[in-house]
PDB file of C-alpha atoms in Angstrom:
ATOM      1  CA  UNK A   1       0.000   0.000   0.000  1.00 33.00           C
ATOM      2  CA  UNK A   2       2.977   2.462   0.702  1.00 34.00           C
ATOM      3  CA  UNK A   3       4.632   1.601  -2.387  1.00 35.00           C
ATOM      4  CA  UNK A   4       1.300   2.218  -4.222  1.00 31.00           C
ATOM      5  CA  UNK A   5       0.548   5.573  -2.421  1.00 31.00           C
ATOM      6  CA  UNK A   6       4.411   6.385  -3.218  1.00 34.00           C
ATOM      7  CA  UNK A   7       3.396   5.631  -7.031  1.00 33.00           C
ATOM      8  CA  UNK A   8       0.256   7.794  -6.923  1.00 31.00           C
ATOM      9  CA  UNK A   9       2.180  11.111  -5.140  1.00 34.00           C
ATOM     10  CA  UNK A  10       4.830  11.299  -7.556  1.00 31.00           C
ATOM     11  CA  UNK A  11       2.202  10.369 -11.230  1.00 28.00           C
ATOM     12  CA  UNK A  12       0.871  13.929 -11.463  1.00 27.00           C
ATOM     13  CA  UNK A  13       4.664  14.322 -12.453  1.00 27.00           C
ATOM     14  CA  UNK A  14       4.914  11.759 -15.303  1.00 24.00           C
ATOM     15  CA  UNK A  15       4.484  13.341 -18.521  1.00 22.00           C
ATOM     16  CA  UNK A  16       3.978  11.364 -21.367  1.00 19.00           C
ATOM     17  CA  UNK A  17       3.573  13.494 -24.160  1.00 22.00           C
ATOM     18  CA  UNK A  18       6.278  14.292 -26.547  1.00 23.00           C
ATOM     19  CA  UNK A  19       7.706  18.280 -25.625  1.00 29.00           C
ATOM     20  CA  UNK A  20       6.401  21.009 -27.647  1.00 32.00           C
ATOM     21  CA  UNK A  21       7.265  24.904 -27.501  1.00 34.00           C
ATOM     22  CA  UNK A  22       9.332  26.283 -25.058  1.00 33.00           C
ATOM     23  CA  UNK A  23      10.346  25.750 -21.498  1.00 36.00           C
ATOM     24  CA  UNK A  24       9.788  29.453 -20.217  1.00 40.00           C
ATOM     25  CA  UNK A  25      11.206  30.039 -16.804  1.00 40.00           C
ATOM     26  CA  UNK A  26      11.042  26.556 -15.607  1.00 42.00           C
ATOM     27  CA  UNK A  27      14.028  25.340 -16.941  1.00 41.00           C
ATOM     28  CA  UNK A  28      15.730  27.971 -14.431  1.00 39.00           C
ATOM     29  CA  UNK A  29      13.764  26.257 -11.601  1.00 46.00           C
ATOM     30  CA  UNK A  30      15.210  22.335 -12.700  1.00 43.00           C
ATOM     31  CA  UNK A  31      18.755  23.738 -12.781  1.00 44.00           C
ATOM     32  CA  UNK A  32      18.264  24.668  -8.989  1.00 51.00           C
ATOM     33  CA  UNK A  33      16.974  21.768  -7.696  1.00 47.00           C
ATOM     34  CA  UNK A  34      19.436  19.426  -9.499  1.00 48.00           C
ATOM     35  CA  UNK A  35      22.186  21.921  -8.267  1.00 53.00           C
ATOM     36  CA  UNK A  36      21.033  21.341  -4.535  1.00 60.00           C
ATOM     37  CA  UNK A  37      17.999  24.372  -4.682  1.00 78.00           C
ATOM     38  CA  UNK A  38      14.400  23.913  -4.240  1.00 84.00           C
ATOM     39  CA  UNK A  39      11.725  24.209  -7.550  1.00 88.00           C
ATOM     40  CA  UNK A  40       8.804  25.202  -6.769  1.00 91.00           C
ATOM     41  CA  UNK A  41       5.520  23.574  -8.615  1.00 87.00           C
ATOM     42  CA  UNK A  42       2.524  24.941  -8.438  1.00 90.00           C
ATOM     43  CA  UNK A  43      -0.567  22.818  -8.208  1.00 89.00           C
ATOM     44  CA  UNK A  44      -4.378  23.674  -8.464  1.00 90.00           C
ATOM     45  CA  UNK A  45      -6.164  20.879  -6.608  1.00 89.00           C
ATOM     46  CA  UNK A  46      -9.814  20.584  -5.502  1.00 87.00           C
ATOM     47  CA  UNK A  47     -10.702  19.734  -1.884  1.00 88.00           C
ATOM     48  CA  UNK A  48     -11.750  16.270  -1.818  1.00 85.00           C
ATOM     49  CA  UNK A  49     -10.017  12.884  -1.238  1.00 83.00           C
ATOM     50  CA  UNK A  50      -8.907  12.658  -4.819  1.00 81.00           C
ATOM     51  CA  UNK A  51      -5.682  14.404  -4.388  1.00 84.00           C
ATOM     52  CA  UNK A  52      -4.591  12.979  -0.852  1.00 85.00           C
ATOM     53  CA  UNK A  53      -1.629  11.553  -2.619  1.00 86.00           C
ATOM     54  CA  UNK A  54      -0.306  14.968  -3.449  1.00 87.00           C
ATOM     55  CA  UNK A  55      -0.232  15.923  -0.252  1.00 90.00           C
ATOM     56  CA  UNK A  56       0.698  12.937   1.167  1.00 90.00           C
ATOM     57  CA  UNK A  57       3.752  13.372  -1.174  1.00 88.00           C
ATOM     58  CA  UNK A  58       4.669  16.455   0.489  1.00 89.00           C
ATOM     59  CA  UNK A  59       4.238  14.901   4.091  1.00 92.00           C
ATOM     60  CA  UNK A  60       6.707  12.158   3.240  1.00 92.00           C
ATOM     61  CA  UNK A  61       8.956  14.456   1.728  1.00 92.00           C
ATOM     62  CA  UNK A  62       8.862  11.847  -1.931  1.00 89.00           C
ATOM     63  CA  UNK A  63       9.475  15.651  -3.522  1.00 86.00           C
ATOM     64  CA  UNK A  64      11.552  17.232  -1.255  1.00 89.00           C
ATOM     65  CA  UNK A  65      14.109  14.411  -1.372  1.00 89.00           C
ATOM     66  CA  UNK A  66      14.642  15.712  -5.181  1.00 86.00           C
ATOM     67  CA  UNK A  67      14.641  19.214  -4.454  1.00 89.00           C
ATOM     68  CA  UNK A  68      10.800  19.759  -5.390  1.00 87.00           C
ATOM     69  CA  UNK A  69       8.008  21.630  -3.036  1.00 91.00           C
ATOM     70  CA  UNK A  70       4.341  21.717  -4.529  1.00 89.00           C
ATOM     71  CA  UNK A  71       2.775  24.102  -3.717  1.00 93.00           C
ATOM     72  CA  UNK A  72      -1.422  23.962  -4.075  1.00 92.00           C
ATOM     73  CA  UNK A  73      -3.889  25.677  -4.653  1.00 93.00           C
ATOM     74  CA  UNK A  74      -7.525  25.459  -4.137  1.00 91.00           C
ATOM     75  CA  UNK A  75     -10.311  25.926  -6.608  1.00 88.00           C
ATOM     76  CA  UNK A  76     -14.334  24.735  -6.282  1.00 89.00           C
ATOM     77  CA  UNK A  77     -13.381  22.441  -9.221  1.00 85.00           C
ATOM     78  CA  UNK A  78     -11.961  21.121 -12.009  1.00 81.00           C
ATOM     79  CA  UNK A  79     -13.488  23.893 -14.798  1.00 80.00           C
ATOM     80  CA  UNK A  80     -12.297  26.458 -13.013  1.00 84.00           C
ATOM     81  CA  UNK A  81      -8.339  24.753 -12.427  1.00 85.00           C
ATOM     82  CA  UNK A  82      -8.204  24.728 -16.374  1.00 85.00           C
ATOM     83  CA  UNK A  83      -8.066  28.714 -17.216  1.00 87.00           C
ATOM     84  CA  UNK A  84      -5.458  28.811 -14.443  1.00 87.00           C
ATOM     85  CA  UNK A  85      -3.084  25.956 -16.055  1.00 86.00           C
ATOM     86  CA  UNK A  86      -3.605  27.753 -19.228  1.00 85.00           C
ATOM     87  CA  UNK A  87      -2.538  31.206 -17.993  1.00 87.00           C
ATOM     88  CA  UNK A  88       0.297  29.599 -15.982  1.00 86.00           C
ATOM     89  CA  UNK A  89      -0.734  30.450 -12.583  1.00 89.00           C
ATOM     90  CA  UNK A  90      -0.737  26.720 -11.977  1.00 88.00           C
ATOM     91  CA  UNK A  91       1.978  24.411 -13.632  1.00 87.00           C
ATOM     92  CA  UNK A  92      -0.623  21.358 -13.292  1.00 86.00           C
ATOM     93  CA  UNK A  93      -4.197  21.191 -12.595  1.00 87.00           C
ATOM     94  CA  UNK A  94      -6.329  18.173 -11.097  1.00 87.00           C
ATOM     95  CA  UNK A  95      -9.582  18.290 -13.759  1.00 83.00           C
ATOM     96  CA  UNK A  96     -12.388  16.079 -14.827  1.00 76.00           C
ATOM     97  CA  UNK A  97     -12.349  14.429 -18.294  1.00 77.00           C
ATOM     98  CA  UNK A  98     -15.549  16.794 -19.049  1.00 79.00           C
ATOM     99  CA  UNK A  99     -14.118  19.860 -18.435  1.00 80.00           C
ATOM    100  CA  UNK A 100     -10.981  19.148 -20.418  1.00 79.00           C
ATOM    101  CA  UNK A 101     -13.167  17.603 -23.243  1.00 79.00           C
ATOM    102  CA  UNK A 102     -15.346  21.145 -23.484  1.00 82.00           C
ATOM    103  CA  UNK A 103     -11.595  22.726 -23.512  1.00 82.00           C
ATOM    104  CA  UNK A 104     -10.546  20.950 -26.075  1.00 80.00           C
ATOM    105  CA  UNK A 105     -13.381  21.450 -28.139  1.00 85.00           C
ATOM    106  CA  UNK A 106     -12.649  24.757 -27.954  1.00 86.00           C
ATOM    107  CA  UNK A 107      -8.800  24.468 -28.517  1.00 85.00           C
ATOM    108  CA  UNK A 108      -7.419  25.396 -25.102  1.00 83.00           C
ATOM    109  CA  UNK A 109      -4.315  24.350 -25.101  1.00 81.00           C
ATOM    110  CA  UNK A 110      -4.264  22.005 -22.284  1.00 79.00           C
ATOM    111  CA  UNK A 111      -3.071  18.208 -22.252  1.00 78.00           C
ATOM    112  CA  UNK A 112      -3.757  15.396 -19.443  1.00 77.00           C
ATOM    113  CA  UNK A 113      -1.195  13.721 -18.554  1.00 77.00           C
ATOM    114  CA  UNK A 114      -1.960  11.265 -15.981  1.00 74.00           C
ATOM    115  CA  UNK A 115      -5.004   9.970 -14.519  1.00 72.00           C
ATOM    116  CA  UNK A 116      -6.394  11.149 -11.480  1.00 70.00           C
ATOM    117  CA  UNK A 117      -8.974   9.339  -9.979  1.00 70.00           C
ATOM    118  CA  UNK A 118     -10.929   6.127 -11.037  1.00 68.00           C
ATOM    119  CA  UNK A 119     -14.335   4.517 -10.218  1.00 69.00           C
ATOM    120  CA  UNK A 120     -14.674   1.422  -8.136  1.00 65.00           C
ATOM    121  CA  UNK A 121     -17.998   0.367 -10.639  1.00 66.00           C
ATOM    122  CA  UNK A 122     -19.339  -0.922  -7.592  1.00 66.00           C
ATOM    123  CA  UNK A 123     -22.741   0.531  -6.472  1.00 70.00           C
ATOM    124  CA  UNK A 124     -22.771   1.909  -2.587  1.00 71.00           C
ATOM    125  CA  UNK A 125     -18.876   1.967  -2.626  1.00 72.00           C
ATOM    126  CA  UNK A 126     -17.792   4.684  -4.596  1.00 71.00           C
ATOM    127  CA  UNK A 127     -15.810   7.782  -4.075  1.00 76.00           C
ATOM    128  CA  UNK A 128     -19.015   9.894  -5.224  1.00 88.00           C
ATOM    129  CA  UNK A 129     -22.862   9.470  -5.296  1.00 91.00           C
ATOM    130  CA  UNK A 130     -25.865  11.393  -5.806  1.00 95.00           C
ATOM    131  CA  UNK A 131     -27.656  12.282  -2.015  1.00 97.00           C
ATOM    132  CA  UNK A 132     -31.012  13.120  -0.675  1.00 97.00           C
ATOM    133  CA  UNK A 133     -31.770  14.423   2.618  1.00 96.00           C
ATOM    134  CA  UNK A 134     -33.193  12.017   5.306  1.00 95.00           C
ATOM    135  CA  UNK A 135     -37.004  11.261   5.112  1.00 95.00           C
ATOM    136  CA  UNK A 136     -36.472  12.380   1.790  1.00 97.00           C
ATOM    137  CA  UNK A 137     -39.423  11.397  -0.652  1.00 96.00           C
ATOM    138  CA  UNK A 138     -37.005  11.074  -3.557  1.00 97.00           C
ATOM    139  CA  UNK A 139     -36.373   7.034  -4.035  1.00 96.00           C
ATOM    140  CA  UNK A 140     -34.542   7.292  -7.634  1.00 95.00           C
ATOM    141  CA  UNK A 141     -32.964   9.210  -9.909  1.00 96.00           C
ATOM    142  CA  UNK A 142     -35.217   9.424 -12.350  1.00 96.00           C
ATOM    143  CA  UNK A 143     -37.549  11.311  -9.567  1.00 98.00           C
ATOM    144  CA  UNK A 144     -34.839  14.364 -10.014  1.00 98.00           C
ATOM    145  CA  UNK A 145     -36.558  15.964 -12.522  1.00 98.00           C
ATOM    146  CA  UNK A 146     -37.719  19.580 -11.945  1.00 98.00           C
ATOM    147  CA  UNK A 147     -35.672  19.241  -7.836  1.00 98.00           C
ATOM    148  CA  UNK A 148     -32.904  21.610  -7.412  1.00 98.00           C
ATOM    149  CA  UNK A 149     -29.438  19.485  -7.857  1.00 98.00           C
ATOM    150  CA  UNK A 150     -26.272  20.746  -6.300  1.00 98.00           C
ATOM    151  CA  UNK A 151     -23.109  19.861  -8.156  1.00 95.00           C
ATOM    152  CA  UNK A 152     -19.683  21.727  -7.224  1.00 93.00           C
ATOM    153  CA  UNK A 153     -19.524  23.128 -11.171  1.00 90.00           C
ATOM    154  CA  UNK A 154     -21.796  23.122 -14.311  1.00 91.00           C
ATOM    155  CA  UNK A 155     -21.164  21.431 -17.323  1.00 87.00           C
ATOM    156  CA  UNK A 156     -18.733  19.198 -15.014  1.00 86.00           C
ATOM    157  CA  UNK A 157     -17.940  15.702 -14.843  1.00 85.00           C
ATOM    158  CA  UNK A 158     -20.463  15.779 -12.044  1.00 89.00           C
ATOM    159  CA  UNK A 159     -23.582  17.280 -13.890  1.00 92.00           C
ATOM    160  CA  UNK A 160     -22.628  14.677 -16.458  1.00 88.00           C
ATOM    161  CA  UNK A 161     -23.140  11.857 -13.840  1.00 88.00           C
ATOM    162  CA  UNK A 162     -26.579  12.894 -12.686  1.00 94.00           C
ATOM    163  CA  UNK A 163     -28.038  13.378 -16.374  1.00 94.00           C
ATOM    164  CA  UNK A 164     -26.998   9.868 -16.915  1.00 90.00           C
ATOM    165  CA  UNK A 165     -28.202   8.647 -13.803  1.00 92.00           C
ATOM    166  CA  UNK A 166     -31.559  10.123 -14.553  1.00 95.00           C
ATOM    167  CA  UNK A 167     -31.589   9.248 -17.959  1.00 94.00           C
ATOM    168  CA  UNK A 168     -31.209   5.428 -17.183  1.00 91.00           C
ATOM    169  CA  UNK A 169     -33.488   5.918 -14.854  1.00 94.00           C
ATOM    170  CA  UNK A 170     -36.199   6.908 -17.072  1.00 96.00           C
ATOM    171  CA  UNK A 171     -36.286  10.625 -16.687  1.00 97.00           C
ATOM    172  CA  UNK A 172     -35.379  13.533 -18.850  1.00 98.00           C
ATOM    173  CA  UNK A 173     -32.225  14.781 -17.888  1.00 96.00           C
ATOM    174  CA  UNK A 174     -33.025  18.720 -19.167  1.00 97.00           C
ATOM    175  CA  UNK A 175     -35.916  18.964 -16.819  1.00 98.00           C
ATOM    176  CA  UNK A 176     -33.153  18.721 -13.436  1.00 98.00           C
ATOM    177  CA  UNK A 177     -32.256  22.502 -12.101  1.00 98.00           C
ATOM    178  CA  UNK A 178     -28.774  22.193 -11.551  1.00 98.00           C
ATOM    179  CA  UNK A 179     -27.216  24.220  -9.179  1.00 97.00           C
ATOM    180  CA  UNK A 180     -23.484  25.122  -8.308  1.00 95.00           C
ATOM    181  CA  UNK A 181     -22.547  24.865  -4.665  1.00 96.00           C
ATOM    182  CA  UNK A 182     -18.866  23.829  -3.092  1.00 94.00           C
ATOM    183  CA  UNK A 183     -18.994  20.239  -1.920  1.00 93.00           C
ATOM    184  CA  UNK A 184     -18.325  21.285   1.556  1.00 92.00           C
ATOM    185  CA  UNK A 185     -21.555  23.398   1.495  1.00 96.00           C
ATOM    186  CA  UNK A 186     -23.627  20.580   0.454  1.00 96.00           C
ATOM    187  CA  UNK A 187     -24.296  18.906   3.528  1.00 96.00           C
ATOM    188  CA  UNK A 188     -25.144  22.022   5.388  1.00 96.00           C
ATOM    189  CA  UNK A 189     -27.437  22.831   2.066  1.00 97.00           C
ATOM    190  CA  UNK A 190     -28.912  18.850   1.578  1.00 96.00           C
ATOM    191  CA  UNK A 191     -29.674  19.415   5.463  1.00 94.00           C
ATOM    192  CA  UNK A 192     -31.609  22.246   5.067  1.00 96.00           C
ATOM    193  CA  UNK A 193     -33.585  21.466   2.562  1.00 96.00           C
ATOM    194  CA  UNK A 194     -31.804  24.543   0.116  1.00 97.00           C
ATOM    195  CA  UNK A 195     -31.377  21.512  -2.270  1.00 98.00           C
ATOM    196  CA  UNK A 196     -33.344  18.299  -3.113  1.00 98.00           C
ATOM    197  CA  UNK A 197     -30.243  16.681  -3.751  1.00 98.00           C
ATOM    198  CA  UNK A 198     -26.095  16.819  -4.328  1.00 97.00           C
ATOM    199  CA  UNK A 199     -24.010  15.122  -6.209  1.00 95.00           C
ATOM    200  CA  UNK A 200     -21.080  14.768  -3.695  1.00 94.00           C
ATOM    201  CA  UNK A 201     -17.346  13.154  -3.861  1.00 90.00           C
ATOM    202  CA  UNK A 202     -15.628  12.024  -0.727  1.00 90.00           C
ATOM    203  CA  UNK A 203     -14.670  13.771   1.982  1.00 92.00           C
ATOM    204  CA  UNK A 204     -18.225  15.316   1.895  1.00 93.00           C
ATOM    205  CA  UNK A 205     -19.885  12.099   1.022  1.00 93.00           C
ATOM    206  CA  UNK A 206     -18.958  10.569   4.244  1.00 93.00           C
ATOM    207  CA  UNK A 207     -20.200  13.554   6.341  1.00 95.00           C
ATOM    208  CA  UNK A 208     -24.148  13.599   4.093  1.00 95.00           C
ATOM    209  CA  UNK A 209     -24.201   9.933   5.035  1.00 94.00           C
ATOM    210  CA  UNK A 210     -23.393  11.264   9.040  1.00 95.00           C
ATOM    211  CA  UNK A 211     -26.399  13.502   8.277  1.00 95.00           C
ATOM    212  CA  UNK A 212     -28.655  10.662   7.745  1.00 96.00           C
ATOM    213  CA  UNK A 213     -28.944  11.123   3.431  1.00 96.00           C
ATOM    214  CA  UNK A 214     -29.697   8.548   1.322  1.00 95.00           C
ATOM    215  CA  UNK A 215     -27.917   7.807  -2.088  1.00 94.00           C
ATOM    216  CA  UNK A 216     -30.006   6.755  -4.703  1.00 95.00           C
ATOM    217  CA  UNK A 217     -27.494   6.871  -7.316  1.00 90.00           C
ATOM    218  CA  UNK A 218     -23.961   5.905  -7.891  1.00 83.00           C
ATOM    219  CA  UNK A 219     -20.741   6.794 -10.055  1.00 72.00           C
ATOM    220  CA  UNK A 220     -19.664   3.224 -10.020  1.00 56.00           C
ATOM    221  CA  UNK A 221     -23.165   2.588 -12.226  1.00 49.00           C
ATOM    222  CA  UNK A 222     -21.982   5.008 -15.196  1.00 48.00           C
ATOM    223  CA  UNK A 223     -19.930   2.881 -16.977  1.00 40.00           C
ATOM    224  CA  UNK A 224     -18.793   5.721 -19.156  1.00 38.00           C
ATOM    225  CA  UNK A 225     -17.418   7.715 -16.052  1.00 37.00           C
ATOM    226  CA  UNK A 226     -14.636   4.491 -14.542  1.00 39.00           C
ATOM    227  CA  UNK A 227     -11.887   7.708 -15.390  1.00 45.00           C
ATOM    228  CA  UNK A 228     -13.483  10.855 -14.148  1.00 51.00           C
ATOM    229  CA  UNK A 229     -10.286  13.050 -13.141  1.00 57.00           C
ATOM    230  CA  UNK A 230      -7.171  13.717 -14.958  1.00 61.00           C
ATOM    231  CA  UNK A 231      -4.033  16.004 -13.545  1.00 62.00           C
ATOM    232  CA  UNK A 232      -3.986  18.512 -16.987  1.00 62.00           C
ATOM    233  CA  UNK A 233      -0.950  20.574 -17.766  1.00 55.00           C
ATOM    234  CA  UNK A 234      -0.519  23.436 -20.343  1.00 52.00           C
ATOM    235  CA  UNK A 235       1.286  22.088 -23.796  1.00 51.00           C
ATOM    236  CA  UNK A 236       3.534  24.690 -23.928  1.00 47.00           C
ATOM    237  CA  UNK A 237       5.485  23.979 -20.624  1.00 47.00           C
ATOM    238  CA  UNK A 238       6.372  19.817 -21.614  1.00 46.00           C
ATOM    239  CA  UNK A 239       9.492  20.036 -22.412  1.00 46.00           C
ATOM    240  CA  UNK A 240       9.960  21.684 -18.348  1.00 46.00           C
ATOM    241  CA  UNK A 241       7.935  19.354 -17.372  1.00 47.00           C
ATOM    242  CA  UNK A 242       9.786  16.610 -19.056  1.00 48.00           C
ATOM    243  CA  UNK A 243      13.057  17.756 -17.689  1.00 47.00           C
ATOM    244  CA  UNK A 244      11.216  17.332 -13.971  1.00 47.00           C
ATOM    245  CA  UNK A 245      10.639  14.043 -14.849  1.00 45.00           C
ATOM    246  CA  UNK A 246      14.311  13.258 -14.340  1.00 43.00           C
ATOM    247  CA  UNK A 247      14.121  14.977 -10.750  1.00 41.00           C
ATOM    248  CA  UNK A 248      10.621  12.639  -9.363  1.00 39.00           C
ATOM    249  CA  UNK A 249      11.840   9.062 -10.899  1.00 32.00           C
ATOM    250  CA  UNK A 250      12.452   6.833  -8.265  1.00 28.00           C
TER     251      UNK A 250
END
């Protein structure tokens, strides 16, 4: 388990792509950490169980041994990590595969390079799942339509998951009011009632479940989402990221 935790800190690193355009300033930054210095990456990470391996990384000191410090940053989610990669405020961004998709589709110039989190495909023991309230009279997805539906962005890997879940359901996926809330305001809101439901991810999941809430739909049932998250890093600094490469390898 150590070895595979080891593994999973040091990935976001791994680039795979072949290097294209130039290495800016970070070329600066691998010359002082092979030289004894310190390079700094920055990170933009969401707050959720996902990237525990990141910072686990850091705790162990995996980067530090090879003159590396990450430092992260925070964001509600994955479609809002993506502008930041692209304006280099963040050298790497944890993402969801719809958010880079929409990206791409609009030629932002952003790559994944390593997979971030997968889906167990096992109903009731997932990382995510879509919540109602205790006592709630919403049994199914499908029952969604026209209820207010919290995910942490729109047009999101998330919002993705609960139109499919209703649509196998049985329901009509445009007739859900989606609404964007942080995950660690969805209990509070689920609780309340300000929501009929939330599509939540772990840590958050564990504390709706606390709360009494009921999931009545599951990632691990999508088929389509097993790879939701992907670590995404702007084309333009591979060949930097490339030369880091050499610094994380075990």
């Amino acid at each position: 388990m150590r070895r595979l935790l080891a593994g999973l800190a040091v990935g976001s690193f791994l680039v795979a792509a072949s290097a294209c355009g130039s290495s800016g300033g970070g070329g600066a930054s691998v010359k002082n950490a092979s030289s004894g210095g310190t390079s700094t990456v920055k990170v933009g990470v969401i707050p959720i169980v996902d990237v525990a391996p990141l910072y686990l990384g850091q705790q162990k000191g995996f980067y530090g041994k090879r003159g590396l410090k990450l430092s992260m940053t925070t964001a509600q989610g994955g479609a809002a990590i993506v502008p930041g990669v692209v304006s280099g405020q963040f050298q790497f961004g944890f993402s969801n595969m719809t958010s880079l998709m929409i990206a791409q589709s609009q030629n932002v110039p952003v790559k994944a390079v390593v997979n971030g989190v997968a889906s167990t495909g096992v109903a009731g023991k997932d990382f995510g799942a879509i919540t109602v309230k205790k006592g709630s009279s919403i049994k199914s997805a499908k029952e969604l339509e026209g209820k207010k539906v919290a995910v942490n962005t729109l047009k999101n890997i998330n919002e993705t998951a609960v139109r499919e879940s209703v649509r196998k359901a049985g329901g009509d996926p445009s007739k859900v009011k989606f609404v964007e809330l942080a995950f660690d305001q969805m209990p509070a809101a689920l609780d309340s009632g300000q929501i009929d439901a939330a599509m939540v991810v772990e840590p958050a999941l564990a504390t709706v479940k606390s709360q009494g809430a009921t999931e009545i739909a599951s990632s691990g049932l999508l088929g389509l989402l097993i790879n939701v998250g992907a670590r995404s890093v702007e084309r333009r600094a591979l060949a930097w990221h490339q030369s880091v490469r050499g610094e994380v390898m075990v």
